[in-house]
Short mmCIF file of C-alpha atoms in Angstrom, two decimals:
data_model
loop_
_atom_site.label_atom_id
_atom_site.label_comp_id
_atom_site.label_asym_id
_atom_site.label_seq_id
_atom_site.Cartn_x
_atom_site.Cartn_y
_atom_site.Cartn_z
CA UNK A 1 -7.25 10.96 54.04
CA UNK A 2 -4.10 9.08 53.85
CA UNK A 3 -5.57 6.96 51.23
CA UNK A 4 -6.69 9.53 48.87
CA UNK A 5 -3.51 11.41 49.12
CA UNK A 6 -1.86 8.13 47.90
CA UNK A 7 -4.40 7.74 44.84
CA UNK A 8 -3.79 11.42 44.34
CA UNK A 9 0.28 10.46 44.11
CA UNK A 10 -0.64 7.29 41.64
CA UNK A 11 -2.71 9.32 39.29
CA UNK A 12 0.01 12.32 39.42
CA UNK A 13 2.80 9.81 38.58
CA UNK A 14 0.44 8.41 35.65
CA UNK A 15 -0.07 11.79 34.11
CA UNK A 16 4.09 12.15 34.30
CA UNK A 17 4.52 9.31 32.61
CA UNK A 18 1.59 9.37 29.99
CA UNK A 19 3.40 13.26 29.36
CA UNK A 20 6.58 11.71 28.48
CA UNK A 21 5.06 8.77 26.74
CA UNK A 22 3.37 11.64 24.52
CA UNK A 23 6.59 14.02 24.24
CA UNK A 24 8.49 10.48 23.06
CA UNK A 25 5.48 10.05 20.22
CA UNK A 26 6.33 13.65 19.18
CA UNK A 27 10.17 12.98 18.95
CA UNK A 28 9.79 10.38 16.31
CA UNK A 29 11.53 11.14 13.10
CA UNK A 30 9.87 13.91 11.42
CA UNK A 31 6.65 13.44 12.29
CA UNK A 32 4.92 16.31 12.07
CA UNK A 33 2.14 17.25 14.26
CA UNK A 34 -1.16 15.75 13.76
CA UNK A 35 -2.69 19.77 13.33
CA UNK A 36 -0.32 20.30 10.63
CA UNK A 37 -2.22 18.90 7.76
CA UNK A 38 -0.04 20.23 4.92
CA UNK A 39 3.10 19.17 6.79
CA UNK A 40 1.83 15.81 7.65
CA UNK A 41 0.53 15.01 4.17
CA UNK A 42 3.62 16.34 2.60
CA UNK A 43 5.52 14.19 4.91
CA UNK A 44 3.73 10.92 3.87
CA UNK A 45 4.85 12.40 0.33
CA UNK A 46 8.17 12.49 0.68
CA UNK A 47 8.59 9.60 3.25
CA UNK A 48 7.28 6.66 1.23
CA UNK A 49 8.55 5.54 -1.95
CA UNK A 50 5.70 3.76 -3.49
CA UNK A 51 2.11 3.83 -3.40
CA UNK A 52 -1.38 2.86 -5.08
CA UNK A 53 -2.00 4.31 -8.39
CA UNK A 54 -5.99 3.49 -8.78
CA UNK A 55 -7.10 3.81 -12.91
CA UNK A 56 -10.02 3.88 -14.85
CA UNK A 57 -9.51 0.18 -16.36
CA UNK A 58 -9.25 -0.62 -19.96
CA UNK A 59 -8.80 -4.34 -19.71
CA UNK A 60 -11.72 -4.32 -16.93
CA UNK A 61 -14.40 -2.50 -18.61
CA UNK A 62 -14.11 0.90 -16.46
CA UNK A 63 -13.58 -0.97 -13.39
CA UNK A 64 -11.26 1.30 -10.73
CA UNK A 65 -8.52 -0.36 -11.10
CA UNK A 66 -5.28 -0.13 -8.36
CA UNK A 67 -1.89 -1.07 -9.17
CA UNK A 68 1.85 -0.63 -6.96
CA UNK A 69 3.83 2.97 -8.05
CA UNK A 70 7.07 4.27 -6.91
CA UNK A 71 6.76 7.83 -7.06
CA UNK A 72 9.50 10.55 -6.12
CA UNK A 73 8.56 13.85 -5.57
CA UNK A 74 12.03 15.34 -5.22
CA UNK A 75 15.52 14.59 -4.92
CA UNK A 76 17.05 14.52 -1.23
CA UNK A 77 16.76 18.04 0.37
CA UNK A 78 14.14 19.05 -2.44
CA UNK A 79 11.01 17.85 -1.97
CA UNK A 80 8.14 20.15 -4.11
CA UNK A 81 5.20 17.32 -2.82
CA UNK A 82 4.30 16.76 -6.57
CA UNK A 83 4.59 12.84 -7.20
CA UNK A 84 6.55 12.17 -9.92
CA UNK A 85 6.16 8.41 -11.61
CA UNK A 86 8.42 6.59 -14.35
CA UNK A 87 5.50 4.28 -15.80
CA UNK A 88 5.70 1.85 -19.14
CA UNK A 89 2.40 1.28 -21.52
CA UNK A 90 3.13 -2.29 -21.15
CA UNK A 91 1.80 -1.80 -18.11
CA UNK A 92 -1.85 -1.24 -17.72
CA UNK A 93 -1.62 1.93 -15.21
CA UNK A 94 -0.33 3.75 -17.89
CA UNK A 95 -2.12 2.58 -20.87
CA UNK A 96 -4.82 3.45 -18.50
CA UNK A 97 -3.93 6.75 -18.17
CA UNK A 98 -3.34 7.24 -21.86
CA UNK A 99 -7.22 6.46 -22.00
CA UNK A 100 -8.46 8.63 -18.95
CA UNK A 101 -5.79 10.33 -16.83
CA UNK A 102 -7.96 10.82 -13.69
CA UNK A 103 -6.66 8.58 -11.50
CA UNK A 104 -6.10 8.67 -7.20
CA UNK A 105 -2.89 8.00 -5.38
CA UNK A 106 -2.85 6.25 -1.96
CA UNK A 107 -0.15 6.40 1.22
CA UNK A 108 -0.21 4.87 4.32
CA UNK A 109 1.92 6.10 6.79
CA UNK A 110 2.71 2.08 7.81
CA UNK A 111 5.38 1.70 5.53
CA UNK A 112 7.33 4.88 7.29
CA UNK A 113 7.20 2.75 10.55
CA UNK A 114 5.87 5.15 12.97
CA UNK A 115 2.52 3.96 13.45
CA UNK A 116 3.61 1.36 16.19
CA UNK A 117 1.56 -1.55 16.98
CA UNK A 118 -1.81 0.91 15.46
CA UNK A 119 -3.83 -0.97 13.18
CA UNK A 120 -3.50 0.74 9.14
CA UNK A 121 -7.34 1.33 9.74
CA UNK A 122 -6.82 3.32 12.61
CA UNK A 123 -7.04 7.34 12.10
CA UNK A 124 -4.27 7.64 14.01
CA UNK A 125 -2.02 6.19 11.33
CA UNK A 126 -2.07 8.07 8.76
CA UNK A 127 -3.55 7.88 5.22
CA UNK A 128 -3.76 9.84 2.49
CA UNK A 129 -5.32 10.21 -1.33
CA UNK A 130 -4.30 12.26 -4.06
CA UNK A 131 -7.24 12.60 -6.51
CA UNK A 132 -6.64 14.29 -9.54
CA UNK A 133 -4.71 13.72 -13.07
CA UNK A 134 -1.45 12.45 -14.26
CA UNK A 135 -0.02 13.47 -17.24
CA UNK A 136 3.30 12.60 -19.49
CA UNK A 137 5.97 15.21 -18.75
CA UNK A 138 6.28 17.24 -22.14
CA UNK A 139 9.53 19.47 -21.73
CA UNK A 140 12.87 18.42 -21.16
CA UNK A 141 13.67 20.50 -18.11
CA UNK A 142 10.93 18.99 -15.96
CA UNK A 143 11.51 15.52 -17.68
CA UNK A 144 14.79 16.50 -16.01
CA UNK A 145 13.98 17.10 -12.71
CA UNK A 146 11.78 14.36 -13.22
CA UNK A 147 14.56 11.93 -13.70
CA UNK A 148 17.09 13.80 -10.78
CA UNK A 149 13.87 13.09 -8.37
CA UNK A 150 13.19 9.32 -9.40
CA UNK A 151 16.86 8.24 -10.09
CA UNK A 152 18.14 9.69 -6.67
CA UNK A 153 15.27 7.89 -4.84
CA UNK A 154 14.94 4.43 -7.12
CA UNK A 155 18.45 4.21 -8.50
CA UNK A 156 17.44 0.63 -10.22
CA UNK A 157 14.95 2.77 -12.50
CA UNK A 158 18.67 4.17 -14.43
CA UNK A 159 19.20 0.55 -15.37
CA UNK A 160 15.74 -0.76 -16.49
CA UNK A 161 15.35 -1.66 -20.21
CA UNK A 162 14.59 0.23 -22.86
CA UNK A 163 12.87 -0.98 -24.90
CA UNK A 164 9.89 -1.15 -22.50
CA UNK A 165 9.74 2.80 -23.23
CA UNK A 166 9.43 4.07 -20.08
CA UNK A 167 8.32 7.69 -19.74
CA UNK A 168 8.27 10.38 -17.20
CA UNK A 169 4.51 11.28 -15.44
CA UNK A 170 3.84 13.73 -12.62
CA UNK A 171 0.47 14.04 -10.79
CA UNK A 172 -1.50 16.91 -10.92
CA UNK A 173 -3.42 16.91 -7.62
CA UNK A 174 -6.95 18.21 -7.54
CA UNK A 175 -8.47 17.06 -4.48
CA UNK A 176 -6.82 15.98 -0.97
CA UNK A 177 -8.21 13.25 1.99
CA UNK A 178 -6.14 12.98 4.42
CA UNK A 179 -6.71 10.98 7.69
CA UNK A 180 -4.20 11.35 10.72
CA UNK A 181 -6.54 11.51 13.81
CA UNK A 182 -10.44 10.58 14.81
CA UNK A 183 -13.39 12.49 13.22
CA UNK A 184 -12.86 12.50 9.67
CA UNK A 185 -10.78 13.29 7.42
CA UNK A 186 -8.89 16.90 7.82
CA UNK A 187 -9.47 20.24 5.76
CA UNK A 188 -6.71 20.52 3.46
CA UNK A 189 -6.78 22.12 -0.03
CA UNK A 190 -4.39 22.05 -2.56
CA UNK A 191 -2.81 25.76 -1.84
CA UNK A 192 -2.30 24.74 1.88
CA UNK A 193 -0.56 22.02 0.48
CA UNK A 194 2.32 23.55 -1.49
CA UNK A 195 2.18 26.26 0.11
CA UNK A 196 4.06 24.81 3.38
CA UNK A 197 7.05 24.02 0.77
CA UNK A 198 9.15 25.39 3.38
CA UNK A 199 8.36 23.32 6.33
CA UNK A 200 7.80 20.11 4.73
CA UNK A 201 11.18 20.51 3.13
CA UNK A 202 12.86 21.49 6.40
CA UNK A 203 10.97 18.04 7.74
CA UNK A 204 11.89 15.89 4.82
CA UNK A 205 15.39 16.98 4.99
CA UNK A 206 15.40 15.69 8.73
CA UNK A 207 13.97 12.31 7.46
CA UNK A 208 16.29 11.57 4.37
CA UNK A 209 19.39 11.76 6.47
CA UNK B 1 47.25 -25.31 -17.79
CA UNK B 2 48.08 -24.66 -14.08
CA UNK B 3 46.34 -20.76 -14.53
CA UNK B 4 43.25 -22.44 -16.13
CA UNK B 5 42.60 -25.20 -13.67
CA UNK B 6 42.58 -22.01 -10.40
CA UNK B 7 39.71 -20.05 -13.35
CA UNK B 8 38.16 -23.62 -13.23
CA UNK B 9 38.11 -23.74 -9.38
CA UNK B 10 37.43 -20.14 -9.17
CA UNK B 11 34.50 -20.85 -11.28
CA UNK B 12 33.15 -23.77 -9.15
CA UNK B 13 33.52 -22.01 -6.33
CA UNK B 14 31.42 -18.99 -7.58
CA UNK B 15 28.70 -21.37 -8.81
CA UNK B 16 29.02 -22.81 -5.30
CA UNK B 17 28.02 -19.78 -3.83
CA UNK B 18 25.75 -18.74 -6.62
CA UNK B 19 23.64 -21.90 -5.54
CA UNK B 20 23.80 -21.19 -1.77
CA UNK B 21 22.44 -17.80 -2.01
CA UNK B 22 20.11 -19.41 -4.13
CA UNK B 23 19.06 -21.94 -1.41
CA UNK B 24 18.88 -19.28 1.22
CA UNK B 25 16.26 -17.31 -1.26
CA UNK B 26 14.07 -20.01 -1.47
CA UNK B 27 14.13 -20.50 2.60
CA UNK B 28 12.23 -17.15 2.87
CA UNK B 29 10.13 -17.75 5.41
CA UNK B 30 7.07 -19.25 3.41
CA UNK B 31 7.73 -17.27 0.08
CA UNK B 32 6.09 -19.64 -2.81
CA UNK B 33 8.43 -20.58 -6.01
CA UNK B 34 7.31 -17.75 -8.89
CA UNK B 35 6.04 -20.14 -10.67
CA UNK B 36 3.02 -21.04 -8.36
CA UNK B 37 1.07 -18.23 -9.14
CA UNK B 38 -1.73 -19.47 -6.66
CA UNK B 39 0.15 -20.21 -4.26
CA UNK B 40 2.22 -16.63 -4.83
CA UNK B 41 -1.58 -14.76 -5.03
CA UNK B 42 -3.00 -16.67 -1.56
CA UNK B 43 0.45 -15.99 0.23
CA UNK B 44 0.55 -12.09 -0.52
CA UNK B 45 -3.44 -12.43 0.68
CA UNK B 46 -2.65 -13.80 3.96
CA UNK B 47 0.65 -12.53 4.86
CA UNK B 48 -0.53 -9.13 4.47
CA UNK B 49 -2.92 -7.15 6.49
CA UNK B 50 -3.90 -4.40 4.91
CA UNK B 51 -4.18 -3.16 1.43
CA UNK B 52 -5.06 -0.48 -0.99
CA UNK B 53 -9.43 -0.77 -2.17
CA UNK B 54 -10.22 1.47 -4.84
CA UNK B 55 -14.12 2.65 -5.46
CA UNK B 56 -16.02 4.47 -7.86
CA UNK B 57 -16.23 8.00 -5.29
CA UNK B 58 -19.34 8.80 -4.69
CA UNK B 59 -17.52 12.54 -3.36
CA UNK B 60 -15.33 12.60 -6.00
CA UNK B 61 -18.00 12.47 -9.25
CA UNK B 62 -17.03 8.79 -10.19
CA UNK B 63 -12.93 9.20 -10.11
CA UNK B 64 -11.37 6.01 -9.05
CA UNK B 65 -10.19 6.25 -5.14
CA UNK B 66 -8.42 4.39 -3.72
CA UNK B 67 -8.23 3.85 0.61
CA UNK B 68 -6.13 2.07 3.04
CA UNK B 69 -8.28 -0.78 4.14
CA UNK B 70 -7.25 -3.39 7.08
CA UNK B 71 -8.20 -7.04 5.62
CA UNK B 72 -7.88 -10.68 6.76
CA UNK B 73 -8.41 -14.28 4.41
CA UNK B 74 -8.67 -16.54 7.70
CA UNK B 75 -7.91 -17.02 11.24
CA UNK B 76 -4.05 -18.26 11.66
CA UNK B 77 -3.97 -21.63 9.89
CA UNK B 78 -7.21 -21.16 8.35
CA UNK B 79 -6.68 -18.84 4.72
CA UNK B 80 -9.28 -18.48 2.90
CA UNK B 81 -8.48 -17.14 0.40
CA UNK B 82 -10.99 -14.30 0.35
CA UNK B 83 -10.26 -10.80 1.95
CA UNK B 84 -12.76 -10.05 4.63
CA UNK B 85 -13.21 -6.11 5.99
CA UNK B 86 -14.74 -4.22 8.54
CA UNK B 87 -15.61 -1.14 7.34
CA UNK B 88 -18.40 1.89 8.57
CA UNK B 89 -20.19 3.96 6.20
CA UNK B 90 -18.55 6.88 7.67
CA UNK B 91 -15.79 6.40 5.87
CA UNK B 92 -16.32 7.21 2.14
CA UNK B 93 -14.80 3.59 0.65
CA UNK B 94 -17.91 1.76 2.13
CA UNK B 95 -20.18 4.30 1.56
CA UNK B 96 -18.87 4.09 -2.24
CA UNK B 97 -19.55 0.25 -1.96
CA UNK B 98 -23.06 0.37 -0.58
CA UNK B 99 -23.85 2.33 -4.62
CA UNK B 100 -21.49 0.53 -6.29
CA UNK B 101 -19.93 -2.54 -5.36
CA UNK B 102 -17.36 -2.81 -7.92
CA UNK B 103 -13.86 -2.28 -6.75
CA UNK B 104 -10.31 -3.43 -6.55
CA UNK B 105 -7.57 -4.11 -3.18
CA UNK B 106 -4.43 -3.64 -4.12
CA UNK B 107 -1.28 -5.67 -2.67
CA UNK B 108 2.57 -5.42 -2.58
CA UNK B 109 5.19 -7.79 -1.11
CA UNK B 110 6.84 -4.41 0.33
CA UNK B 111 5.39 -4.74 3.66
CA UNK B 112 6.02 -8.81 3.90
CA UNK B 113 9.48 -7.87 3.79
CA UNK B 114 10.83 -9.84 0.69
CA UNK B 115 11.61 -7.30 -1.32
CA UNK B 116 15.16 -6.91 -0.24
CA UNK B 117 16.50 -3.99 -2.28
CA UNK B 118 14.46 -4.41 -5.03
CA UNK B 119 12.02 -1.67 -6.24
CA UNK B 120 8.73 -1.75 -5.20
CA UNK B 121 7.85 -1.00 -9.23
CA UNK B 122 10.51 -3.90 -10.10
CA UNK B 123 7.87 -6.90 -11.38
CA UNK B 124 10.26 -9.22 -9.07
CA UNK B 125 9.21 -7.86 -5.86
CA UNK B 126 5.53 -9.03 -6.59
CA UNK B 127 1.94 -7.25 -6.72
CA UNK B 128 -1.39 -8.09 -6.66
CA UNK B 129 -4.38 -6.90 -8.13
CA UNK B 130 -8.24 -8.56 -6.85
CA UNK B 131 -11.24 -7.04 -9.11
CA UNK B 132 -14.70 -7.81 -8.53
CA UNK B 133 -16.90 -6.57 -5.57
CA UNK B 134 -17.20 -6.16 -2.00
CA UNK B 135 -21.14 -6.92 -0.42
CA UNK B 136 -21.62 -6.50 3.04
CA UNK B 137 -22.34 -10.10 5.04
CA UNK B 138 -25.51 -11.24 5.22
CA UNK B 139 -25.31 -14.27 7.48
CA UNK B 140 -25.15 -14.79 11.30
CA UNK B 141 -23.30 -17.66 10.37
CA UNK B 142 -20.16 -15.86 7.84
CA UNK B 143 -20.40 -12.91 10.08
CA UNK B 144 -18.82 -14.50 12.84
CA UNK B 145 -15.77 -15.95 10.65
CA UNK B 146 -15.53 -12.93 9.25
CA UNK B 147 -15.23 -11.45 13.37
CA UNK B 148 -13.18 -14.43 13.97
CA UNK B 149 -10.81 -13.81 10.68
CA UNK B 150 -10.58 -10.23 11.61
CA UNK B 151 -10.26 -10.07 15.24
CA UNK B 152 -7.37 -12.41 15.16
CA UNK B 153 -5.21 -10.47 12.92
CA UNK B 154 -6.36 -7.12 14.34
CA UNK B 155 -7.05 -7.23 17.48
CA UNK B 156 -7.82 -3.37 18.53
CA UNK B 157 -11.35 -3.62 15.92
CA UNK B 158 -12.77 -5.48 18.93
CA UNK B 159 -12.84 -2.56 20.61
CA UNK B 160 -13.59 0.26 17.89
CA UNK B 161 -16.58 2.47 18.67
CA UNK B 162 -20.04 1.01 18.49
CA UNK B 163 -21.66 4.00 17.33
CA UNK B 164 -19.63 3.80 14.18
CA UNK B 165 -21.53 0.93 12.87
CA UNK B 166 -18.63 -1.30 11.48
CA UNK B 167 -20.40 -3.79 9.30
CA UNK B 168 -18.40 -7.09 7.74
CA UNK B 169 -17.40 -7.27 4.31
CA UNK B 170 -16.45 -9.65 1.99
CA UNK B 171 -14.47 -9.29 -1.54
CA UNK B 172 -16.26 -11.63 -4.58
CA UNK B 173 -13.20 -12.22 -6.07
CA UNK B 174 -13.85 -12.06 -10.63
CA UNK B 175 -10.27 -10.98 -12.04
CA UNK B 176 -6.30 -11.75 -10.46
CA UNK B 177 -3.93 -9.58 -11.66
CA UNK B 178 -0.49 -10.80 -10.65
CA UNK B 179 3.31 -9.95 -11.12
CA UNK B 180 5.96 -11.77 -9.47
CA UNK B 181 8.53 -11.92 -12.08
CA UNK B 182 9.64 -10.29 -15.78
CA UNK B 183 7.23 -10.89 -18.76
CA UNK B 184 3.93 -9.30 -17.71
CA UNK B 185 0.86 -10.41 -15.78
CA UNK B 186 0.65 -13.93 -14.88
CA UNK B 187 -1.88 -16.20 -15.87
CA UNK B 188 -4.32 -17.29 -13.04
CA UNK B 189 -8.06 -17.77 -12.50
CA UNK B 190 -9.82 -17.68 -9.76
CA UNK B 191 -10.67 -21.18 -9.68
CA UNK B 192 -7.21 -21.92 -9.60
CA UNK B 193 -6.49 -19.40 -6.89
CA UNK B 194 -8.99 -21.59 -4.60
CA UNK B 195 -8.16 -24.76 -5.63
CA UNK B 196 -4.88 -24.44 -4.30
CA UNK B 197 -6.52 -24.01 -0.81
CA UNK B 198 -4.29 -26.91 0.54
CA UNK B 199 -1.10 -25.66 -0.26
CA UNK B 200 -1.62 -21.93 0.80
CA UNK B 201 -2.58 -23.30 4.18
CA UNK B 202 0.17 -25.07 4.62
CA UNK B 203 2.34 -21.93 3.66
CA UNK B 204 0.70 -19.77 5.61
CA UNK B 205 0.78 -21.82 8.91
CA UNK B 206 4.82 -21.50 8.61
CA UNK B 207 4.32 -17.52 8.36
CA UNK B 208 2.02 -17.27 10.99
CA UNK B 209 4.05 -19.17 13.34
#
């Protein structure tokens, strides 16, 4: 009897410390909770700074066609979890898009540094697609938000040359797939998505500072 | 004359330091001159680990989508040159793959950590682009360097669940689209990209280490 009570005390001390291994996983930065879909894909939003714009290819017969994007979707303390882009024709992402704007974008939660010593493959490190369209911003007081959200985020993009005509784009998201546990991806639809505004903002505003 | 000859030693003091800094750049651990565009392509293969592959969608009515995918070229000390994946049908990038096989993985020297402050959209902080297709593995023999590629640079897919049915990959490498510096894509074929087999090697030992 002795013995077991001692195994009992081991496994008792290994659930303690498994519990505050787990508590110290859910007092990284931000991080929302797994369950929270909208929060957790609005958090790999606002968290990373570039991404992977995929295109219908022009200079590779229709191929899908993924290139690197810094995107913004708000300015510190104003995150609105529509990716905003600042994209030249010379480039072929956005002659691409002139062509076909359905496009997809793609996060990993790796860059943000909280997926430990997980593999990017893993569920448990999150990923996420935006499928859907992006379009040229055609008024000047989104082109201006547009600008407040890229500039405060890439300040280099003030400075690069114009004569490569670069213009404002914002993503239009259609369709979600978002991965940030086992079994698949999660249930997440485009209204669930903006419409935690609040809480992702609240988050995001914990992770800029 | 006595003010001009302090500019003059102000001046050759600055270039100096100029030419240090510019020293120190090119000690990055590994980082090729921009002007090897092979050698620039095969490092951003092998130093990263995962990437960005973008399918026709199968779930998505033909819109490009792109996925986080976990890759490897090569054992440590053994780049290939040619991403290999391990990928289940579960997932929809592989299931996209088994109708059609064209596709693209995306790269960025972000994650290598070479960026420094540059942007991630700034064409000196360099991207890749591989087009072709990715075929499952038919051979005993391929199949176990692709297990021996893969399991060495991540280490947990040893373990992931048999029931899944992870099958090896391999990318047919057809187009390289590469920036690493101002003035547009690079020029580089694939044949070049292998022939320089030697000299990624030897890079890529120094990174692994």
């Amino acid at each position: 009897m002795m013995h077991t009570g001692w195994v009992g005390m081991g496994l008792l001390l290994l659930l303690l410390l498994l519990g505050a291994a787990a508590e110290a996983a859910l007092l990284l930065p931000g991080r929302p909770d797994r369950n929270d879909f909208a929060g957790m894909a609005r958090w790999l939003v606002s968290g990373n700074s570039w991404g992977v714009l995929s295109t219908v290819s022009v200079h590779l017969q229709g191929m899908p066609f993924g290139n690197i994007a810094s995107f913004s979707d708000g300015p510190p303390g104003n995150s609105t979890g529509t990716p905003y882009f600042y994209l030249t024709k010379l480039d072929p992402t956005a002659y691409d898009l002139s062509k076909n704007p359905r496009c997809s974008l793609s996060l990993s939660e790796e860059p943000l540094g909280t997926c430990g010593n997980k593999d990017a493959e893993n569920p448990s490190c999150a990923k996420l697609t935006l499928s859907g369209q992006v379009e040229e911003i055609q008024t000047d007081k989104e082109r201006g938000f547009a600008a407040e959200a890229l500039f405060s985020k890439h300040p280099e993009m003030r400075s690069w040359p114009a004569h490569h005509n670069f213009r404002f784009y914002k993503f239009i998201i259609e369709d979600i797939f978002l991965i940030d546990w086992f079994g698949g991806p999660k249930p997440l639809t485009v209204s669930d998505y903006y419409w935690n505004n609040h809480i992702s903002t609240f988050l995001l505003d914990g992770l800029a500072q």
